[in-house]
């Protein structure tokens, strides 16, 4: 593991100089988590841009793909899974439908409802894009060995559970 200092160390040292009474242990963890999330978000955005989609659009397609054949969910189910407002979901669905990656159709079980289904092109694209995204994540994770990566995943799980709303 690297012992070189990073920007978070500099921030912690600055706080220690001006406020030695502060316990900055949480800042050390979350400062790195925030910076890592931002950096990886940017990398993921670039990986998905090659397929003409954003991270948010990837999330919609990936959610449909994970639902298994026939890759259909209601807009409400998509919104709940992705923690999006219905307005935010509508914009994503509009763009993806115009691109031919999904289609909306009446729900045969609810006259007032719609269902959203991946098209063949959407299925092909998401299967390629998820592989490209995993390649980016795997490359970044190569800074750790397998045991360290498993330990980190194990440590983050209860932290996420404790902070998720």
CSV table of N, CA and C in Angstrom, one decimal:
chain,number,residue,atom,x,y,z
A,1,UNK,N,0.8,-1.2,0.0
A,1,UNK,CA,0.0,0.0,0.0
A,1,UNK,C,0.9,1.2,0.0
A,2,UNK,N,0.5,2.3,-0.7
A,2,UNK,CA,1.3,3.5,-0.9
A,2,UNK,C,1.2,4.3,0.4
A,3,UNK,N,2.4,4.8,0.8
A,3,UNK,CA,2.5,5.7,2.0
A,3,UNK,C,2.6,7.1,1.6
A,4,UNK,N,2.6,7.4,0.3
A,4,UNK,CA,2.7,8.8,-0.1
A,4,UNK,C,1.5,9.6,0.3
A,5,UNK,N,1.7,10.9,0.5
A,5,UNK,CA,0.5,11.7,1.0
A,5,UNK,C,-0.3,12.1,-0.2
A,6,UNK,N,-1.6,12.3,0.1
A,6,UNK,CA,-2.6,12.7,-0.9
A,6,UNK,C,-3.2,14.1,-0.5
A,7,UNK,N,-4.0,14.7,-1.3
A,7,UNK,CA,-4.6,16.0,-1.0
A,7,UNK,C,-5.4,16.0,0.3
A,8,UNK,N,-6.0,14.9,0.7
A,8,UNK,CA,-6.7,14.8,1.9
A,8,UNK,C,-5.8,14.9,3.1
A,9,UNK,N,-4.6,14.3,3.0
A,9,UNK,CA,-3.6,14.5,4.1
A,9,UNK,C,-3.3,15.9,4.3
A,10,UNK,N,-3.1,16.7,3.3
A,10,UNK,CA,-2.8,18.1,3.4
A,10,UNK,C,-3.9,18.9,4.1
A,11,UNK,N,-5.2,18.5,3.8
A,11,UNK,CA,-6.3,19.2,4.4
A,11,UNK,C,-6.3,18.8,5.9
A,12,UNK,N,-6.1,17.6,6.3
A,12,UNK,CA,-6.1,17.1,7.7
A,12,UNK,C,-5.0,17.9,8.4
A,13,UNK,N,-3.8,18.0,7.8
A,13,UNK,CA,-2.7,18.7,8.4
A,13,UNK,C,-3.0,20.2,8.7
A,14,UNK,N,-3.7,20.8,7.7
A,14,UNK,CA,-4.1,22.2,7.9
A,14,UNK,C,-5.1,22.4,9.0
A,15,UNK,N,-6.1,21.5,9.1
A,15,UNK,CA,-7.0,21.5,10.3
A,15,UNK,C,-6.3,21.3,11.6
A,16,UNK,N,-5.3,20.4,11.6
A,16,UNK,CA,-4.6,20.1,12.8
A,16,UNK,C,-3.8,21.3,13.3
A,17,UNK,N,-3.3,22.1,12.3
A,17,UNK,CA,-2.6,23.3,12.7
A,17,UNK,C,-3.5,24.4,13.3
A,18,UNK,N,-4.7,24.6,12.7
A,18,UNK,CA,-5.5,25.6,13.2
A,18,UNK,C,-6.6,25.2,14.2
A,19,UNK,N,-6.9,23.9,14.2
A,19,UNK,CA,-7.9,23.4,15.2
A,19,UNK,C,-7.5,22.1,15.7
A,20,UNK,N,-6.4,22.0,16.5
A,20,UNK,CA,-5.9,20.7,17.0
A,20,UNK,C,-6.9,20.0,17.8
A,21,UNK,N,-8.0,20.6,18.3
A,21,UNK,CA,-9.0,20.0,19.1
A,21,UNK,C,-9.9,19.1,18.3
A,22,UNK,N,-9.9,19.2,17.0
A,22,UNK,CA,-10.8,18.5,16.1
A,22,UNK,C,-10.3,17.0,15.9
A,23,UNK,N,-11.3,16.1,16.0
A,23,UNK,CA,-11.0,14.7,15.6
A,23,UNK,C,-11.4,14.6,14.1
A,24,UNK,N,-10.4,14.5,13.2
A,24,UNK,CA,-10.7,14.5,11.8
A,24,UNK,C,-10.7,13.2,11.1
A,25,UNK,N,-10.8,12.1,11.9
A,25,UNK,CA,-10.8,10.7,11.4
A,25,UNK,C,-11.9,10.6,10.3
A,26,UNK,N,-13.1,11.1,10.6
A,26,UNK,CA,-14.2,10.9,9.6
A,26,UNK,C,-13.9,11.7,8.4
A,27,UNK,N,-13.3,12.8,8.5
A,27,UNK,CA,-12.9,13.6,7.3
A,27,UNK,C,-11.9,12.9,6.5
A,28,UNK,N,-11.0,12.2,7.1
A,28,UNK,CA,-10.0,11.4,6.3
A,28,UNK,C,-10.7,10.3,5.4
A,29,UNK,N,-11.7,9.7,6.0
A,29,UNK,CA,-12.4,8.6,5.2
A,29,UNK,C,-13.3,9.3,4.2
A,30,UNK,N,-14.2,10.2,4.6
A,30,UNK,CA,-15.2,10.7,3.6
A,30,UNK,C,-14.5,11.6,2.6
A,31,UNK,N,-13.5,12.3,3.0
A,31,UNK,CA,-12.8,13.2,2.0
A,31,UNK,C,-12.3,12.3,0.8
A,32,UNK,N,-11.7,11.1,1.2
A,32,UNK,CA,-11.2,10.2,0.1
A,32,UNK,C,-12.4,9.6,-0.6
A,33,UNK,N,-13.5,9.2,0.1
A,33,UNK,CA,-14.6,8.6,-0.6
A,33,UNK,C,-15.2,9.6,-1.6
A,34,UNK,N,-15.4,10.8,-1.2
A,34,UNK,CA,-15.9,11.9,-2.1
A,34,UNK,C,-15.0,12.1,-3.3
A,35,UNK,N,-13.7,12.2,-3.1
A,35,UNK,CA,-12.8,12.4,-4.2
A,35,UNK,C,-12.8,11.2,-5.1
A,36,UNK,N,-12.8,10.0,-4.5
A,36,UNK,CA,-12.8,8.8,-5.3
A,36,UNK,C,-14.1,8.7,-6.2
A,37,UNK,N,-15.3,9.0,-5.5
A,37,UNK,CA,-16.5,9.0,-6.2
A,37,UNK,C,-16.5,10.0,-7.4
A,38,UNK,N,-16.0,11.1,-7.2
A,38,UNK,CA,-16.0,12.1,-8.3
A,38,UNK,C,-15.1,11.7,-9.4
A,39,UNK,N,-13.9,11.2,-9.1
A,39,UNK,CA,-12.9,10.7,-10.1
A,39,UNK,C,-13.5,9.5,-10.9
A,40,UNK,N,-14.1,8.6,-10.2
A,40,UNK,CA,-14.6,7.4,-10.9
A,40,UNK,C,-15.9,7.8,-11.6
A,41,UNK,N,-16.7,8.7,-11.1
A,41,UNK,CA,-17.8,9.2,-11.9
A,41,UNK,C,-17.4,9.8,-13.2
A,42,UNK,N,-16.4,10.6,-13.2
A,42,UNK,CA,-15.9,11.2,-14.4
A,42,UNK,C,-15.4,10.1,-15.4
A,43,UNK,N,-14.7,9.1,-14.9
A,43,UNK,CA,-14.2,8.0,-15.7
A,43,UNK,C,-15.3,7.2,-16.3
A,44,UNK,N,-16.3,6.9,-15.5
A,44,UNK,CA,-17.5,6.2,-16.0
A,44,UNK,C,-18.2,6.9,-17.0
A,45,UNK,N,-18.4,8.2,-16.8
A,45,UNK,CA,-19.1,9.1,-17.8
A,45,UNK,C,-18.3,9.0,-19.2
A,46,UNK,N,-17.0,9.0,-19.2
A,46,UNK,CA,-16.3,8.9,-20.4
A,46,UNK,C,-16.4,7.5,-21.0
A,47,UNK,N,-16.5,6.5,-20.2
A,47,UNK,CA,-16.6,5.1,-20.8
A,47,UNK,C,-18.0,5.0,-21.4
A,48,UNK,N,-19.0,5.5,-20.8
A,48,UNK,CA,-20.4,5.4,-21.4
A,48,UNK,C,-20.6,6.3,-22.6
A,49,UNK,N,-19.9,7.5,-22.6
A,49,UNK,CA,-20.0,8.4,-23.7
A,49,UNK,C,-19.7,7.8,-25.0
A,50,UNK,N,-18.8,6.8,-25.0
A,50,UNK,CA,-18.4,6.1,-26.3
A,50,UNK,C,-19.7,5.4,-26.9
A,51,UNK,N,-20.7,5.2,-26.1
A,51,UNK,CA,-21.9,4.5,-26.5
A,51,UNK,C,-23.0,5.5,-26.7
A,52,UNK,N,-22.7,6.8,-26.5
A,52,UNK,CA,-23.7,7.8,-26.8
A,52,UNK,C,-24.7,8.0,-25.6
A,53,UNK,N,-24.3,7.5,-24.4
A,53,UNK,CA,-25.2,7.6,-23.2
A,53,UNK,C,-24.5,8.2,-22.1
A,54,UNK,N,-25.2,8.8,-21.2
A,54,UNK,CA,-24.7,9.3,-19.9
A,54,UNK,C,-24.7,8.3,-18.8
A,55,UNK,N,-24.2,8.6,-17.7
A,55,UNK,CA,-24.3,7.6,-16.5
A,55,UNK,C,-25.7,7.4,-16.1
A,56,UNK,N,-26.5,8.5,-16.1
A,56,UNK,CA,-27.9,8.4,-15.8
A,56,UNK,C,-28.7,7.5,-16.7
A,57,UNK,N,-28.4,7.6,-18.0
A,57,UNK,CA,-29.0,6.8,-19.0
A,57,UNK,C,-28.6,5.4,-18.9
A,58,UNK,N,-27.3,5.2,-18.6
A,58,UNK,CA,-26.7,3.9,-18.4
A,58,UNK,C,-27.5,3.2,-17.3
A,59,UNK,N,-27.8,3.9,-16.2
A,59,UNK,CA,-28.5,3.4,-15.0
A,59,UNK,C,-29.9,2.9,-15.4
A,60,UNK,N,-30.6,3.6,-16.3
A,60,UNK,CA,-31.9,3.2,-16.7
A,60,UNK,C,-31.8,1.9,-17.5
A,61,UNK,N,-30.9,1.9,-18.5
A,61,UNK,CA,-30.7,0.7,-19.3
A,61,UNK,C,-30.3,-0.5,-18.5
A,62,UNK,N,-29.3,-0.3,-17.6
A,62,UNK,CA,-28.8,-1.4,-16.7
A,62,UNK,C,-29.9,-1.9,-15.8
A,63,UNK,N,-30.8,-1.1,-15.3
A,63,UNK,CA,-31.9,-1.5,-14.5
A,63,UNK,C,-32.8,-2.4,-15.2
A,64,UNK,N,-33.2,-2.0,-16.5
A,64,UNK,CA,-34.0,-2.8,-17.3
A,64,UNK,C,-33.3,-4.2,-17.6
A,65,UNK,N,-32.0,-4.1,-17.9
A,65,UNK,CA,-31.3,-5.3,-18.2
A,65,UNK,C,-31.2,-6.3,-17.1
A,66,UNK,N,-31.1,-5.8,-15.9
A,66,UNK,CA,-31.0,-6.6,-14.7
A,66,UNK,C,-32.4,-7.2,-14.3
A,67,UNK,N,-33.4,-6.7,-14.9
A,67,UNK,CA,-34.8,-7.2,-14.6
A,67,UNK,C,-35.0,-8.5,-15.4
A,68,UNK,N,-34.1,-8.9,-16.2
A,68,UNK,CA,-34.1,-10.2,-17.0
A,68,UNK,C,-35.3,-10.1,-18.0
A,69,UNK,N,-35.3,-11.0,-19.0
A,69,UNK,CA,-36.2,-11.1,-20.1
A,69,UNK,C,-37.6,-11.0,-19.5
A,70,UNK,N,-38.5,-10.2,-20.0
A,70,UNK,CA,-38.4,-9.5,-21.2
A,70,UNK,C,-37.9,-8.0,-21.1
A,71,UNK,N,-37.2,-7.8,-20.0
A,71,UNK,CA,-36.5,-6.5,-19.8
A,71,UNK,C,-37.5,-5.4,-19.7
A,72,UNK,N,-38.5,-5.5,-18.9
A,72,UNK,CA,-39.6,-4.6,-18.9
A,72,UNK,C,-39.9,-4.2,-17.4
A,73,UNK,N,-40.1,-2.9,-17.2
A,73,UNK,CA,-40.5,-2.4,-15.9
A,73,UNK,C,-41.4,-1.2,-16.1
A,74,UNK,N,-42.1,-0.8,-15.1
A,74,UNK,CA,-43.0,0.4,-15.2
A,74,UNK,C,-42.1,1.6,-14.9
A,75,UNK,N,-42.5,2.8,-15.4
A,75,UNK,CA,-41.7,4.0,-15.1
A,75,UNK,C,-41.6,4.2,-13.6
A,76,UNK,N,-42.6,3.8,-12.8
A,76,UNK,CA,-42.6,4.0,-11.4
A,76,UNK,C,-41.6,3.0,-10.8
A,77,UNK,N,-41.5,1.8,-11.2
A,77,UNK,CA,-40.5,0.9,-10.7
A,77,UNK,C,-39.1,1.4,-11.0
A,78,UNK,N,-38.9,1.9,-12.2
A,78,UNK,CA,-37.6,2.5,-12.6
A,78,UNK,C,-37.2,3.7,-11.7
A,79,UNK,N,-38.2,4.6,-11.5
A,79,UNK,CA,-38.0,5.7,-10.6
A,79,UNK,C,-37.6,5.3,-9.2
A,80,UNK,N,-38.3,4.3,-8.7
A,80,UNK,CA,-38.0,3.9,-7.3
A,80,UNK,C,-36.7,3.3,-7.2
A,81,UNK,N,-36.3,2.5,-8.2
A,81,UNK,CA,-35.0,1.8,-8.1
A,81,UNK,C,-33.9,2.8,-8.2
A,82,UNK,N,-34.0,3.8,-9.1
A,82,UNK,CA,-33.0,4.8,-9.4
A,82,UNK,C,-33.1,6.0,-8.5
A,83,UNK,N,-34.1,6.0,-7.6
A,83,UNK,CA,-34.3,7.2,-6.7
A,83,UNK,C,-34.4,8.5,-7.5
A,84,UNK,N,-35.2,8.5,-8.5
A,84,UNK,CA,-35.4,9.7,-9.3
A,84,UNK,C,-36.8,10.1,-9.2
A,85,UNK,N,-37.1,11.4,-9.4
A,85,UNK,CA,-38.4,11.9,-9.6
A,85,UNK,C,-39.0,11.4,-10.9
A,86,UNK,N,-40.3,11.4,-11.0
A,86,UNK,CA,-40.9,11.0,-12.3
A,86,UNK,C,-40.5,11.9,-13.4
A,87,UNK,N,-40.4,13.2,-13.1
A,87,UNK,CA,-40.0,14.2,-14.1
A,87,UNK,C,-38.6,13.9,-14.6
A,88,UNK,N,-37.6,13.6,-13.7
A,88,UNK,CA,-36.3,13.2,-14.1
A,88,UNK,C,-36.3,12.0,-14.9
A,89,UNK,N,-37.1,11.0,-14.6
A,89,UNK,CA,-37.2,9.7,-15.3
A,89,UNK,C,-37.7,10.0,-16.7
A,90,UNK,N,-38.7,10.8,-16.8
A,90,UNK,CA,-39.4,11.1,-18.1
A,90,UNK,C,-38.4,11.6,-19.1
A,91,UNK,N,-37.5,12.5,-18.7
A,91,UNK,CA,-36.5,13.1,-19.6
A,91,UNK,C,-35.5,12.0,-20.1
A,92,UNK,N,-35.1,11.1,-19.2
A,92,UNK,CA,-34.2,10.0,-19.6
A,92,UNK,C,-34.9,9.1,-20.5
A,93,UNK,N,-36.1,8.7,-20.2
A,93,UNK,CA,-36.9,7.8,-21.1
A,93,UNK,C,-37.1,8.4,-22.5
A,94,UNK,N,-37.4,9.7,-22.5
A,94,UNK,CA,-37.6,10.3,-23.8
A,94,UNK,C,-36.4,10.2,-24.7
A,95,UNK,N,-35.2,10.5,-24.1
A,95,UNK,CA,-34.0,10.5,-24.9
A,95,UNK,C,-33.7,9.1,-25.3
A,96,UNK,N,-33.8,8.1,-24.4
A,96,UNK,CA,-33.5,6.7,-24.8
A,96,UNK,C,-34.4,6.1,-25.8
A,97,UNK,N,-35.7,6.6,-25.7
A,97,UNK,CA,-36.7,6.1,-26.7
A,97,UNK,C,-36.4,6.7,-28.1
A,98,UNK,N,-36.0,8.0,-28.1
A,98,UNK,CA,-35.7,8.6,-29.4
A,98,UNK,C,-34.5,7.9,-30.0
A,99,UNK,N,-33.6,7.4,-29.2
A,99,UNK,CA,-32.3,6.7,-29.7
A,99,UNK,C,-32.6,5.3,-30.1
A,100,UNK,N,-33.8,4.8,-29.8
A,100,UNK,CA,-34.2,3.4,-30.2
A,100,UNK,C,-33.7,2.4,-29.2
A,101,UNK,N,-33.4,2.8,-28.0
A,101,UNK,CA,-32.8,1.9,-27.0
A,101,UNK,C,-33.9,1.3,-26.1
A,102,UNK,N,-35.0,1.9,-26.0
A,102,UNK,CA,-36.1,1.3,-25.3
A,102,UNK,C,-37.4,1.8,-25.9
A,103,UNK,N,-38.5,1.2,-25.5
A,103,UNK,CA,-39.8,1.6,-26.0
A,103,UNK,C,-40.8,1.6,-24.9
A,104,UNK,N,-41.7,2.5,-24.9
A,104,UNK,CA,-42.8,2.6,-23.9
A,104,UNK,C,-44.1,2.1,-24.6
A,105,UNK,N,-44.9,1.4,-23.9
A,105,UNK,CA,-46.1,0.8,-24.4
A,105,UNK,C,-47.1,0.8,-23.3
A,106,UNK,N,-48.4,0.7,-23.6
A,106,UNK,CA,-49.4,0.6,-22.6
A,106,UNK,C,-49.2,-0.7,-21.8
A,107,UNK,N,-49.5,-0.6,-20.5
A,107,UNK,CA,-49.4,-1.8,-19.6
A,107,UNK,C,-50.6,-2.6,-19.8
A,108,UNK,N,-50.5,-3.9,-20.2
A,108,UNK,CA,-51.7,-4.7,-20.5
A,108,UNK,C,-52.5,-5.0,-19.2
A,109,UNK,N,-51.9,-4.8,-18.0
A,109,UNK,CA,-52.5,-5.1,-16.8
A,109,UNK,C,-53.1,-3.9,-16.1
A,110,UNK,N,-52.8,-2.7,-16.6
A,110,UNK,CA,-53.3,-1.4,-16.0
A,110,UNK,C,-53.5,-0.4,-17.1
A,111,UNK,N,-54.7,-0.1,-17.4
A,111,UNK,CA,-55.1,0.8,-18.5
A,111,UNK,C,-54.4,2.2,-18.4
A,112,UNK,N,-54.1,2.6,-17.1
A,112,UNK,CA,-53.6,3.9,-16.9
A,112,UNK,C,-52.0,3.9,-16.9
A,113,UNK,N,-51.4,2.7,-16.9
A,113,UNK,CA,-50.0,2.6,-16.8
A,113,UNK,C,-49.3,2.3,-18.1
A,114,UNK,N,-48.0,2.5,-18.0
A,114,UNK,CA,-47.1,2.2,-19.1
A,114,UNK,C,-46.0,1.2,-18.7
A,115,UNK,N,-45.4,0.6,-19.6
A,115,UNK,CA,-44.3,-0.3,-19.4
A,115,UNK,C,-43.2,0.1,-20.3
A,116,UNK,N,-42.0,0.0,-19.8
A,116,UNK,CA,-40.8,0.4,-20.5
A,116,UNK,C,-40.0,-0.9,-20.8
A,117,UNK,N,-39.6,-1.1,-22.0
A,117,UNK,CA,-38.9,-2.3,-22.4
A,117,UNK,C,-37.7,-2.0,-23.2
A,118,UNK,N,-36.6,-2.7,-23.0
A,118,UNK,CA,-35.4,-2.6,-23.8
A,118,UNK,C,-35.6,-3.1,-25.2
A,119,UNK,N,-35.1,-2.4,-26.2
A,119,UNK,CA,-35.2,-2.9,-27.5
A,119,UNK,C,-34.0,-3.8,-27.7
A,120,UNK,N,-34.0,-4.5,-28.9
A,120,UNK,CA,-32.8,-5.3,-29.2
A,120,UNK,C,-31.5,-4.5,-29.2
A,121,UNK,N,-31.6,-3.3,-29.8
A,121,UNK,CA,-30.5,-2.4,-29.8
A,121,UNK,C,-30.1,-1.9,-28.4
A,122,UNK,N,-31.0,-1.7,-27.6
A,122,UNK,CA,-30.8,-1.3,-26.2
A,122,UNK,C,-30.1,-2.4,-25.4
A,123,UNK,N,-30.5,-3.6,-25.7
A,123,UNK,CA,-29.9,-4.8,-25.0
A,123,UNK,C,-28.5,-5.0,-25.5
A,124,UNK,N,-28.2,-4.8,-26.8
A,124,UNK,CA,-26.9,-5.0,-27.3
A,124,UNK,C,-26.0,-3.9,-26.7
A,125,UNK,N,-26.5,-2.6,-26.7
A,125,UNK,CA,-25.7,-1.5,-26.2
A,125,UNK,C,-25.4,-1.7,-24.7
A,126,UNK,N,-26.3,-2.0,-23.9
A,126,UNK,CA,-26.1,-2.1,-22.4
A,126,UNK,C,-25.1,-3.2,-22.1
A,127,UNK,N,-25.2,-4.3,-22.9
A,127,UNK,CA,-24.3,-5.4,-22.6
A,127,UNK,C,-22.8,-5.0,-22.9
A,128,UNK,N,-22.6,-4.2,-24.0
A,128,UNK,CA,-21.3,-3.7,-24.3
A,128,UNK,C,-20.9,-2.6,-23.2
A,129,UNK,N,-21.8,-1.7,-22.9
A,129,UNK,CA,-21.4,-0.6,-22.0
A,129,UNK,C,-21.1,-1.1,-20.6
A,130,UNK,N,-21.8,-2.1,-20.1
A,130,UNK,CA,-21.5,-2.6,-18.8
A,130,UNK,C,-20.2,-3.2,-18.7
A,131,UNK,N,-19.8,-3.9,-19.8
A,131,UNK,CA,-18.4,-4.4,-19.8
A,131,UNK,C,-17.4,-3.4,-19.9
A,132,UNK,N,-17.6,-2.3,-20.6
A,132,UNK,CA,-16.6,-1.2,-20.7
A,132,UNK,C,-16.5,-0.5,-19.3
A,133,UNK,N,-17.7,-0.3,-18.6
A,133,UNK,CA,-17.6,0.3,-17.3
A,133,UNK,C,-16.9,-0.6,-16.3
A,134,UNK,N,-17.1,-1.9,-16.3
A,134,UNK,CA,-16.4,-2.8,-15.4
A,134,UNK,C,-14.9,-2.8,-15.7
A,135,UNK,N,-14.5,-2.6,-17.0
A,135,UNK,CA,-13.1,-2.5,-17.3
A,135,UNK,C,-12.5,-1.3,-16.6
A,136,UNK,N,-13.2,-0.2,-16.6
A,136,UNK,CA,-12.7,1.0,-16.0
A,136,UNK,C,-12.6,0.8,-14.5
A,137,UNK,N,-13.6,0.2,-13.9
A,137,UNK,CA,-13.6,0.0,-12.4
A,137,UNK,C,-12.5,-1.0,-12.0
A,138,UNK,N,-12.3,-2.0,-12.8
A,138,UNK,CA,-11.3,-3.1,-12.5
A,138,UNK,C,-9.9,-2.5,-12.6
A,139,UNK,N,-9.7,-1.6,-13.6
A,139,UNK,CA,-8.4,-1.0,-13.8
A,139,UNK,C,-8.1,-0.1,-12.5
A,140,UNK,N,-9.1,0.6,-12.1
A,140,UNK,CA,-8.8,1.5,-10.9
A,140,UNK,C,-8.6,0.6,-9.7
A,141,UNK,N,-9.3,-0.4,-9.5
A,141,UNK,CA,-9.2,-1.3,-8.4
A,141,UNK,C,-7.9,-2.1,-8.3
A,142,UNK,N,-7.2,-2.1,-9.5
A,142,UNK,CA,-5.9,-2.8,-9.5
A,142,UNK,C,-4.9,-2.2,-8.6
A,143,UNK,N,-5.1,-1.0,-8.1
A,143,UNK,CA,-4.2,-0.4,-7.1
A,143,UNK,C,-4.2,-1.2,-5.8
A,144,UNK,N,-5.2,-2.1,-5.6
A,144,UNK,CA,-5.3,-3.0,-4.4
A,144,UNK,C,-5.2,-4.4,-4.9
A,145,UNK,N,-4.7,-5.3,-4.0
A,145,UNK,CA,-4.7,-6.7,-4.3
A,145,UNK,C,-6.1,-7.2,-4.0
A,146,UNK,N,-6.3,-8.5,-4.4
A,146,UNK,CA,-7.7,-9.0,-4.2
A,146,UNK,C,-8.2,-9.0,-2.8
A,147,UNK,N,-7.2,-9.3,-1.8
A,147,UNK,CA,-7.6,-9.3,-0.4
A,147,UNK,C,-8.0,-7.9,0.1
A,148,UNK,N,-7.2,-6.9,-0.3
A,148,UNK,CA,-7.5,-5.6,0.0
A,148,UNK,C,-8.8,-5.1,-0.5
A,149,UNK,N,-9.1,-5.5,-1.8
A,149,UNK,CA,-10.4,-5.1,-2.5
A,149,UNK,C,-11.5,-5.7,-1.7
A,150,UNK,N,-11.4,-7.0,-1.4
A,150,UNK,CA,-12.5,-7.6,-0.6
A,150,UNK,C,-12.7,-7.0,0.8
A,151,UNK,N,-11.6,-6.7,1.4
A,151,UNK,CA,-11.7,-6.0,2.7
A,151,UNK,C,-12.3,-4.6,2.6
A,152,UNK,N,-12.0,-3.9,1.6
A,152,UNK,CA,-12.6,-2.6,1.4
A,152,UNK,C,-14.1,-2.7,1.1
A,153,UNK,N,-14.5,-3.6,0.3
A,153,UNK,CA,-15.9,-3.9,0.0
A,153,UNK,C,-16.6,-4.2,1.3
A,154,UNK,N,-16.0,-5.1,2.1
A,154,UNK,CA,-16.6,-5.5,3.4
A,154,UNK,C,-16.7,-4.3,4.4
A,155,UNK,N,-15.8,-3.4,4.4
A,155,UNK,CA,-15.8,-2.3,5.3
A,155,UNK,C,-16.8,-1.2,4.8
A,156,UNK,N,-17.0,-1.1,3.5
A,156,UNK,CA,-17.9,-0.1,3.0
A,156,UNK,C,-19.4,-0.5,3.2
A,157,UNK,N,-19.6,-1.8,3.2
A,157,UNK,CA,-21.0,-2.3,3.2
A,157,UNK,C,-21.8,-1.8,4.5
A,158,UNK,N,-21.2,-2.0,5.7
A,158,UNK,CA,-21.9,-1.5,6.9
A,158,UNK,C,-22.0,0.0,7.0
A,159,UNK,N,-20.9,0.7,6.4
A,159,UNK,CA,-20.9,2.1,6.4
A,159,UNK,C,-22.1,2.6,5.5
A,160,UNK,N,-22.2,2.0,4.4
A,160,UNK,CA,-23.3,2.4,3.5
A,160,UNK,C,-24.7,2.2,4.1
A,161,UNK,N,-24.8,1.0,4.7
A,161,UNK,CA,-26.1,0.7,5.4
A,161,UNK,C,-26.4,1.7,6.5
A,162,UNK,N,-25.4,2.1,7.2
A,162,UNK,CA,-25.6,3.0,8.3
A,162,UNK,C,-25.9,4.4,7.9
A,163,UNK,N,-25.6,4.8,6.7
A,163,UNK,CA,-25.8,6.2,6.2
A,163,UNK,C,-26.9,6.3,5.1
A,164,UNK,N,-27.3,5.1,4.6
A,164,UNK,CA,-28.3,5.2,3.5
A,164,UNK,C,-29.7,5.6,4.1
A,165,UNK,N,-30.4,6.4,3.3
A,165,UNK,CA,-31.7,6.8,3.8
A,165,UNK,C,-32.8,6.1,3.2
